[in-house]
Amino acid sequence: AADLQAALMTAVDAVEVPVVDSTWSYLDDVLQLVEESATEAAVNGRPGGITWGFADVDAVMSPMVPGEFAVISAFSGGGKSLVAGQIALHAAVTLERRTLMHAMEMTRLEVGQRWVSSDSRVELERVISGQFRAEDRDRIDRAMARMVGAELIVDEVETVTLATLRASIRKHRPEFVIVDQIPTMTPTDMKATREQQVSGLAYGLKRLAKAEGVPILACCQLNANPTRRTDRTPTMHDLRESQAIVQAANTLVVLSDPMEVDKESGRLGELDWIVRKQRQGRKDVSIPLARQFHYSRLSDLAS
C-alpha cells in the first residue's frame, strides 16, 4: 500500500496544471488599471458601468461594473421586478448597453406592456386594455420610437439553471444581465435543503458574473419579520430563505414602503430605496423616490 501511494503521489506531482494567464497580473499592470479607471471616471464625471437610472440614487451608489453581483429585494408586491425592468430599460435605451433580462414570473408581453407604460407615462391598465385617451396614442408612439433599436433581449423561459444562464450569456453576449428572480431559479442539487439550494444559486450567480465579465442584477423577496418588530424598516437579515444571498452580493438594495414602517409618516406615494450593502460606496443610506406603480416605474422626487 505504501509503494502504491508513493507511485500515485509521484504521478500527481508529474501532472502539469495549465495556468490561465488572464487570471493573474503583476503589480505594475494593476496600478495601470487603477490609473486608467480614475482617468475614465474623471472624464465621465463618474466611474464607468451601468448606472441605476435615478439621479439621487446615482449620486450615492457606484455603477454596476463587470463581475459585480447586485441584488434588489422587497416584500411580495413591493415592486422589485418592476424596478428591475425599469433599470433594464434604462441600461438598453439610455446607456445603449446590450442587456439580457430573464423574466421567469412574467411573459414578454407583460414585460413589454410595463416598459411602454413606464416610458410613455400612460397608465398600465390602459396600455393593457387599449382604452386610450386622446393624448395617450402620441405618448405611446414617442415612447416606442425611443425604444426601437435598443439591444434589450427578453427571455421568458419558465425555469433557469446556472448552466442555462451561462449558455444564454455566451449566446447573446450582453453587457448587463437581470435575473427575476433567484428563488424561482432551478437549483443544481434538488436533494439539498432549500437554504443550501438558494445558497448555491447565490454564489453561483456571483461566480458567473465574474467568470463572464458582466454585471448581474437579481431579485429576491423579503420575509415578513419586519412587520412583527417595533422598528419595521427592513434590514439585510430579512431576506427570505438564505443569508448566503447577502454574503454573496456585492451590492444589496431593499425597497421599503414608508407607510408600512410608520403609518403616521404622511409619506403616501413614496418608496424608500435603502442601500444595505455596497462594497464600493456608502451603505445604510435611505433614498426617497416617488412610487408611480400605475406607470410601472419609480421616479426621482422633485427637488
C-alpha positions as semicolon CSV with decimal commas, in nm:
position;residue;x (nm);y (nm);z (nm)
1;A;0,000;0,000;0,000
2;A;0,285;0,238;0,083
3;D;0,453;0,172;-0,254
4;L;0,122;0,230;-0,436
5;Q;0,066;0,556;-0,252
6;A;0,417;0,674;-0,334
7;A;0,368;0,587;-0,700
8;L;0,036;0,777;-0,709
9;M;0,189;1,086;-0,547
10;T;0,474;1,079;-0,797
11;A;0,223;1,063;-1,083
12;V;0,018;1,350;-0,941
13;D;0,328;1,566;-0,896
14;A;0,424;1,500;-1,257
15;V;0,096;1,639;-1,392
16;E;0,136;1,993;-1,523
17;V;-0,165;2,203;-1,427
18;P;-0,233;2,462;-1,701
19;V;-0,204;2,823;-1,587
20;V;-0,452;3,070;-1,734
21;D;-0,259;3,391;-1,798
22;S;-0,570;3,609;-1,778
23;T;-0,623;3,532;-1,407
24;W;-0,304;3,690;-1,276
25;S;-0,129;4,025;-1,310
26;Y;0,188;4,196;-1,193
27;L;0,150;4,495;-0,962
28;D;0,254;4,732;-1,242
29;D;-0,040;4,610;-1,451
30;V;-0,278;4,654;-1,157
31;L;-0,158;5,010;-1,100
32;Q;-0,210;5,084;-1,468
33;L;-0,571;4,964;-1,440
34;V;-0,624;5,194;-1,141
35;E;-0,486;5,491;-1,336
36;E;-0,700;5,416;-1,642
37;S;-1,014;5,375;-1,430
38;A;-0,952;5,704;-1,248
39;T;-0,896;5,886;-1,577
40;E;-1,218;5,746;-1,724
41;A;-1,414;5,841;-1,412
42;A;-1,273;6,196;-1,421
43;V;-1,366;6,241;-1,788
44;N;-1,717;6,099;-1,749
45;G;-1,785;6,255;-1,411
46;R;-1,843;5,911;-1,256
47;P;-1,695;5,560;-1,265
48;G;-1,782;5,353;-1,570
49;G;-2,051;5,086;-1,560
50;I;-2,429;5,050;-1,552
51;T;-2,592;5,336;-1,362
52;W;-2,921;5,284;-1,179
53;G;-3,126;5,545;-1,365
54;F;-3,233;5,765;-1,071
55;A;-3,048;6,091;-1,006
56;D;-3,050;6,068;-0,626
57;V;-2,953;5,702;-0,632
58;D;-2,671;5,754;-0,882
59;A;-2,535;6,033;-0,662
60;V;-2,487;5,780;-0,379
61;M;-2,432;5,444;-0,550
62;S;-2,149;5,335;-0,775
63;P;-2,246;5,199;-1,117
64;M;-2,260;4,822;-1,160
65;V;-1,936;4,701;-1,318
66;P;-1,838;4,374;-1,493
67;G;-1,813;4,091;-1,242
68;E;-2,049;4,252;-0,991
69;F;-2,342;4,066;-0,837
70;A;-2,617;4,305;-0,721
71;V;-2,949;4,224;-0,553
72;I;-3,278;4,414;-0,522
73;S;-3,522;4,288;-0,259
74;A;-3,869;4,383;-0,139
75;F;-4,181;4,230;0,010
76;S;-4,415;4,043;-0,222
77;G;-4,576;4,304;-0,446
78;G;-4,321;4,563;-0,336
79;G;-4,204;4,647;-0,687
80;K;-3,869;4,466;-0,716
81;S;-3,948;4,310;-1,056
82;L;-4,095;4,636;-1,183
83;V;-3,783;4,829;-1,078
84;A;-3,550;4,566;-1,225
85;G;-3,733;4,602;-1,555
86;Q;-3,703;4,981;-1,538
87;I;-3,327;4,951;-1,481
88;A;-3,303;4,714;-1,779
89;L;-3,483;4,969;-1,999
90;H;-3,252;5,246;-1,874
91;A;-2,943;5,038;-1,949
92;A;-3,056;4,946;-2,301
93;V;-3,220;5,271;-2,417
94;T;-3,041;5,548;-2,227
95;L;-2,697;5,391;-2,181
96;E;-2,716;5,192;-2,507
97;R;-2,581;4,877;-2,341
98;R;-2,673;4,532;-2,469
99;T;-2,898;4,395;-2,195
100;L;-3,037;4,048;-2,126
101;M;-3,337;4,003;-1,896
102;H;-3,453;3,661;-1,781
103;A;-3,816;3,710;-1,675
104;M;-3,943;3,395;-1,509
105;E;-4,253;3,546;-1,350
106;M;-4,391;3,738;-1,648
107;T;-4,434;3,682;-2,020
108;R;-4,253;3,904;-2,267
109;L;-4,589;4,069;-2,345
110;E;-4,636;4,161;-1,979
111;V;-4,279;4,290;-1,957
112;G;-4,324;4,493;-2,275
113;Q;-4,650;4,645;-2,153
114;R;-4,477;4,765;-1,838
115;W;-4,191;4,916;-2,039
116;V;-4,431;5,106;-2,264
117;S;-4,627;5,230;-1,963
118;S;-4,307;5,335;-1,785
119;D;-4,158;5,527;-2,076
120;S;-4,481;5,683;-2,205
121;R;-4,635;5,753;-1,863
122;V;-4,963;5,608;-1,977
123;E;-5,135;5,404;-1,703
124;L;-5,059;5,034;-1,730
125;E;-5,426;4,937;-1,721
126;R;-5,491;5,149;-2,031
127;V;-5,190;5,002;-2,212
128;I;-5,326;4,654;-2,138
129;S;-5,689;4,731;-2,227
130;G;-5,615;4,952;-2,527
131;Q;-5,864;5,209;-2,397
132;F;-5,653;5,515;-2,473
133;R;-5,729;5,880;-2,413
134;A;-5,675;6,131;-2,692
135;E;-5,319;6,216;-2,580
136;D;-5,213;5,858;-2,496
137;R;-5,153;5,741;-2,851
138;D;-4,900;6,016;-2,917
139;R;-4,716;5,942;-2,592
140;I;-4,700;5,571;-2,673
141;D;-4,578;5,635;-3,028
142;R;-4,299;5,858;-2,900
143;A;-4,201;5,604;-2,632
144;M;-4,187;5,321;-2,884
145;A;-3,981;5,537;-3,120
146;R;-3,727;5,591;-2,841
147;M;-3,710;5,219;-2,765
148;V;-3,691;5,082;-3,121
149;G;-3,344;4,951;-3,198
150;A;-3,237;4,917;-2,834
151;E;-3,043;4,595;-2,769
152;L;-3,272;4,461;-2,500
153;I;-3,325;4,084;-2,506
154;V;-3,609;3,926;-2,308
155;D;-3,610;3,556;-2,226
156;E;-3,940;3,441;-2,074
157;V;-3,824;3,085;-2,004
158;E;-4,009;2,942;-1,703
159;T;-3,704;2,786;-1,538
160;V;-3,340;2,890;-1,541
161;T;-3,040;2,699;-1,410
162;L;-2,691;2,836;-1,368
163;A;-2,583;2,628;-1,667
164;T;-2,860;2,758;-1,897
165;L;-2,795;3,115;-1,781
166;R;-2,427;3,076;-1,867
167;A;-2,521;2,942;-2,210
168;S;-2,762;3,233;-2,263
169;I;-2,493;3,487;-2,169
170;R;-2,242;3,327;-2,406
171;K;-2,501;3,323;-2,684
172;H;-2,622;3,682;-2,653
173;R;-2,301;3,845;-2,521
174;P;-2,479;4,109;-2,311
175;E;-2,313;4,391;-2,118
176;F;-2,573;4,364;-1,840
177;V;-2,787;4,074;-1,712
178;I;-3,102;4,076;-1,497
179;V;-3,247;3,765;-1,333
180;D;-3,602;3,787;-1,199
181;Q;-3,578;3,620;-0,953
182;I;-3,333;3,398;-0,754
183;P;-3,583;3,172;-0,568
184;T;-3,755;3,076;-0,896
185;M;-3,430;2,950;-1,050
186;T;-3,381;2,573;-1,067
187;P;-3,112;2,464;-0,817
188;T;-2,828;2,233;-0,911
189;D;-2,894;1,983;-0,629
190;M;-3,263;1,903;-0,593
191;K;-3,195;1,686;-0,286
192;A;-3,031;1,963;-0,082
193;T;-3,217;2,170;0,176
194;R;-3,386;2,484;0,049
195;E;-3,129;2,704;0,223
196;Q;-2,845;2,509;0,060
197;Q;-3,015;2,536;-0,280
198;V;-3,056;2,914;-0,260
199;S;-2,702;2,948;-0,125
200;G;-2,570;2,755;-0,425
201;L;-2,767;2,977;-0,662
202;A;-2,644;3,299;-0,498
203;Y;-2,276;3,205;-0,503
204;G;-2,321;3,055;-0,849
205;L;-2,451;3,389;-0,981
206;K;-2,159;3,569;-0,820
207;R;-1,906;3,332;-0,982
208;L;-2,088;3,355;-1,315
209;A;-2,075;3,736;-1,313
210;K;-1,702;3,728;-1,255
211;A;-1,629;3,446;-1,499
212;E;-1,827;3,604;-1,783
213;G;-1,720;3,960;-1,705
214;V;-2,072;4,101;-1,685
215;P;-2,273;4,267;-1,403
216;I;-2,568;4,057;-1,289
217;L;-2,866;4,210;-1,108
218;A;-3,103;3,964;-0,941
219;C;-3,426;4,000;-0,744
220;C;-3,531;3,824;-0,427
221;Q;-3,804;3,855;-0,168
222;L;-3,810;3,973;0,194
223;N;-3,979;3,770;0,463
224;A;-4,242;3,908;0,699
225;N;-4,016;3,958;1,001
226;P;-4,009;4,341;0,997
227;T;-4,387;4,361;1,035
228;R;-4,353;4,193;1,375
229;R;-4,080;4,427;1,505
230;T;-4,101;4,767;1,671
231;D;-3,873;4,909;1,400
232;R;-4,028;4,780;1,080
233;T;-3,759;4,911;0,846
234;P;-3,625;4,604;0,655
235;T;-3,262;4,505;0,703
236;M;-3,034;4,274;0,509
237;H;-3,117;3,999;0,757
238;D;-3,478;3,991;0,637
239;L;-3,403;3,823;0,304
240;R;-3,610;3,510;0,259
241;E;-3,469;3,156;0,254
242;S;-3,093;3,217;0,274
243;Q;-2,849;3,469;0,420
244;A;-2,600;3,348;0,158
245;I;-2,759;3,599;-0,081
246;V;-2,643;3,880;0,149
247;Q;-2,295;3,735;0,177
248;A;-2,257;3,673;-0,196
249;A;-2,390;4,010;-0,315
250;N;-2,153;4,298;-0,382
251;T;-2,450;4,534;-0,361
252;L;-2,783;4,490;-0,183
253;V;-3,079;4,727;-0,215
254;V;-3,400;4,696;-0,013
255;L;-3,721;4,865;-0,130
256;S;-3,947;4,973;0,156
257;D;-4,284;5,147;0,175
258;P;-4,252;5,417;0,445
259;M;-4,625;5,393;0,519
260;E;-4,576;5,028;0,616
261;V;-4,294;5,128;0,850
262;D;-4,478;5,423;1,005
263;K;-4,841;5,489;0,915
264;E;-4,813;5,837;1,067
265;S;-4,526;5,941;0,838
266;G;-4,759;6,105;0,586
267;R;-4,534;5,982;0,302
268;L;-4,805;5,838;0,082
269;G;-4,684;5,771;-0,273
270;E;-4,316;5,737;-0,180
271;L;-4,082;5,440;-0,168
272;D;-3,751;5,420;0,017
273;W;-3,451;5,287;-0,175
274;I;-3,231;5,158;0,109
275;V;-2,869;5,072;0,034
276;R;-2,790;4,794;0,280
277;K;-2,463;4,680;0,124
278;Q;-2,225;4,843;-0,120
279;R;-1,863;4,736;-0,130
280;Q;-1,760;5,031;-0,345
281;G;-1,951;5,302;-0,165
282;R;-2,176;5,410;0,120
283;K;-2,421;5,175;0,288
284;D;-2,725;5,205;0,517
285;V;-2,839;5,506;0,316
286;S;-3,210;5,563;0,255
287;I;-3,310;5,748;-0,064
288;P;-3,676;5,854;-0,105
289;L;-3,825;5,805;-0,451
290;A;-4,170;5,865;-0,597
291;R;-4,372;5,546;-0,633
292;Q;-4,556;5,554;-0,965
293;F;-4,660;5,191;-0,992
294;H;-4,959;5,292;-1,206
295;Y;-4,692;5,383;-1,465
296;S;-4,485;5,073;-1,378
297;R;-4,200;5,290;-1,254
298;L;-4,020;5,473;-0,978
299;S;-3,903;5,829;-1,034
300;D;-3,698;6,095;-0,862
301;L;-3,880;6,318;-0,621
302;A;-3,900;6,685;-0,721
303;S;-3,618;6,877;-0,554
